[in-house]
C-alpha cells in the first residue's frame, strides 16, 4: 500500500477547444516526498492539478490519487487531500477564528493545534476580520484551513503567488514542518526556484503542455551543464552539438549550455579548438532557464546593420 | 547573497555548539554541499572539536529551512568521510578524523584548488612572491586560531 504512488497519471491529455493544454502526461509521485511541479505560465500545471482532483475531465488518459481514479473520488478520500488554490473562498465578515470553526465542521480529522500554529506563524490574530487581512495574511489563513484537517496529500497550486518574502518564508517553513510526518506528501507548483531548492525532493517540468523532465532535484541541476570557451579570435560558428540548449557569444568567448553532457558533446566542442575551455556548474535557476528558454544562439553584440537601423 | 540566508544557533543540553551555517539558494553549490563544506571548515578551524554534538537532522533542517533529506544527505557524506558519527538515540557527534583518503587521492584533489588560487591571484596582478607571502600568512593565522580553541 505504502509503495503505491500517491499520484499517478497515464497519458493524461486535455484540450480546450483546439488548443492542447496537457499532452500525454505520465508521472508518478511517491509517498512521503515533496514534489515540485514546474513550468512557465500557461504550460498546463493548473489544468493537470484540476484533473488530479477530478474537477476537470481528461479527454484522454487517466489520473489516480491515493489509489483511486480521480473521476470517482469519494468525499471521505477528498477529506484526506488538502487543496490550496489561488482563489480560496473566504467570507470577509468572518473573523479568523470563525473561518476556522466553519471549516472544521466539514472535517472529522480537524486538528485545532495545527490551525492555531499556522495562523500564529503568519502573525494572524484569531479575532481579526478576514476582510481586513493583507494578502500574505489571507494566504496564511488559507494555508491554515488547508493544513488543519491533517491531509495525507497536500496539493498546492502556486501557493507563493503574490506573497512577500517574509510570508513566502513562512509558507516554506510550514511545508517543512509538515514533513515531520514521513508519510505526508506535498505536491506543489511554483515559480520561486529558491523555495523549490529548499524544500523539494523531486521536480517535474511541464513545457508547452508536455512533460520535459521528472527526476530528483539534484539530477536535474547536474544534467544541465555550461561550458565556457575562450578563443584567440572571433568564436567560430557552432557545429551540431549533442544535447545543445543555448549558446551565448561575445567577442572572444562562447558560452554553451547542454543537457546530458557526454564524450560526444565534448568532442564536438573541442573541434572548435578553443584556447581555453572550462566547465561551469549551474544553479537550479540557471539550469531551469537554460532548459526551458528559447533554443539557439544569442549575442549582445549588435551588428552594424542593427545599429544603423 | 543577502536574500535568503538563515542562521542556525543550536543549543544542546550537554554541550553547547554554536553552529553558524548560512544557506544560499540560487548558488551553483547544492545545499547539501554548502552544509558539508561549512561543517568541514568549522572542524578545520577548530570551531568544532571532537565530542562536540551537532543538531539532529530535523532540528538543523527546520532552523535552516531546508528539506530534512538534504541535511540527512549532508550528514551521510560527512559520516562517510569519517568526520561525524550518528549514535542512535544520542545524537550526531564530531569524531576523531580517520584517514579515509589516501595521500595520493588528497594530492589529486588539492591540485585544482591550488591551480585556482594561483591563476586567480596572478590574474589580479599579484606577483608570485606576494602570493606566497599571503598564503603563508593565512596558513599561520589558521594554525593560531586552531591552537587557541584546543
Tab-separated table of N, CA and C in Angstrom, chain A residues 168-169 193-198 221 283-285, chain B residues 1 3-5 22-29 31 34 65-66:
chain	number	residue	atom	x	y	z
A	168	UNK	N	6.409	34.257	2.219
A	168	UNK	CA	6.874	33.085	1.472
A	168	UNK	C	7.725	32.188	2.351
A	169	UNK	N	8.554	32.816	3.176
A	169	UNK	CA	9.381	32.029	4.079
A	169	UNK	C	8.510	31.243	5.061
A	193	UNK	N	12.192	29.365	-7.644
A	193	UNK	CA	13.105	28.234	-7.632
A	193	UNK	C	13.953	28.192	-6.371
A	194	UNK	N	14.098	29.348	-5.691
A	194	UNK	CA	14.860	29.314	-4.444
A	194	UNK	C	14.066	28.552	-3.383
A	195	UNK	N	12.741	28.707	-3.385
A	195	UNK	CA	11.901	27.927	-2.462
A	195	UNK	C	11.947	26.444	-2.839
A	196	UNK	N	11.858	26.196	-4.140
A	196	UNK	CA	11.884	24.815	-4.637
A	196	UNK	C	13.176	24.132	-4.196
A	197	UNK	N	14.295	24.856	-4.334
A	197	UNK	CA	15.590	24.311	-3.958
A	197	UNK	C	15.615	23.941	-2.469
A	198	UNK	N	14.953	24.742	-1.653
A	198	UNK	CA	14.935	24.462	-0.220
A	198	UNK	C	14.109	23.230	0.135
A	221	UNK	N	19.583	19.483	-11.878
A	221	UNK	CA	20.606	20.523	-11.882
A	221	UNK	C	21.881	20.041	-12.570
A	283	UNK	N	23.496	26.897	-11.081
A	283	UNK	CA	22.489	26.845	-10.033
A	283	UNK	C	21.188	26.326	-10.612
A	284	UNK	N	20.242	25.979	-9.727
A	284	UNK	CA	18.974	25.424	-10.182
A	284	UNK	C	18.252	26.366	-11.137
A	285	UNK	N	18.229	27.651	-10.783
A	285	UNK	CA	17.505	28.617	-11.595
A	285	UNK	C	18.126	28.758	-12.985
B	1	UNK	N	23.544	37.745	-2.275
B	1	UNK	CA	23.966	36.971	-1.113
B	1	UNK	C	23.067	37.251	0.098
B	3	UNK	N	19.800	37.747	0.189
B	3	UNK	CA	18.369	37.470	0.145
B	3	UNK	C	17.896	36.305	1.002
B	4	UNK	N	18.512	35.164	0.858
B	4	UNK	CA	17.947	34.010	1.530
B	4	UNK	C	18.981	33.301	2.381
B	5	UNK	N	19.395	33.915	3.432
B	5	UNK	CA	20.335	33.273	4.329
B	5	UNK	C	19.647	33.045	5.661
B	22	UNK	N	25.227	29.089	6.914
B	22	UNK	CA	24.465	30.003	6.067
B	22	UNK	C	24.146	29.299	4.758
B	23	UNK	N	22.885	29.341	4.376
B	23	UNK	CA	22.478	28.695	3.127
B	23	UNK	C	22.187	29.756	2.084
B	24	UNK	N	22.805	29.620	0.930
B	24	UNK	CA	22.486	30.494	-0.193
B	24	UNK	C	21.773	29.693	-1.266
B	25	UNK	N	20.531	30.058	-1.529
B	25	UNK	CA	19.866	29.391	-2.638
B	25	UNK	C	20.270	30.111	-3.919
B	26	UNK	N	20.076	29.449	-5.050
B	26	UNK	CA	20.455	30.049	-6.323
B	26	UNK	C	21.946	29.915	-6.592
B	27	UNK	N	22.653	29.282	-5.681
B	27	UNK	CA	24.091	29.088	-5.875
B	27	UNK	C	24.326	27.866	-6.747
B	28	UNK	N	25.506	27.809	-7.360
B	28	UNK	CA	25.824	26.605	-8.129
B	28	UNK	C	26.276	25.489	-7.189
B	29	UNK	N	26.437	25.821	-5.922
B	29	UNK	CA	26.776	24.787	-4.932
B	29	UNK	C	25.485	24.285	-4.307
B	31	UNK	N	22.705	22.715	-1.799
B	31	UNK	CA	22.563	22.994	-0.369
B	31	UNK	C	23.279	21.947	0.485
B	34	UNK	N	26.788	22.861	0.647
B	34	UNK	CA	27.044	24.046	1.468
B	34	UNK	C	27.145	23.644	2.934
B	65	UNK	N	15.671	26.001	7.356
B	65	UNK	CA	14.532	25.996	6.429
B	65	UNK	C	14.900	25.278	5.129
B	66	UNK	N	15.337	24.049	5.280
B	66	UNK	CA	15.591	23.202	4.115
B	66	UNK	C	15.000	21.814	4.355
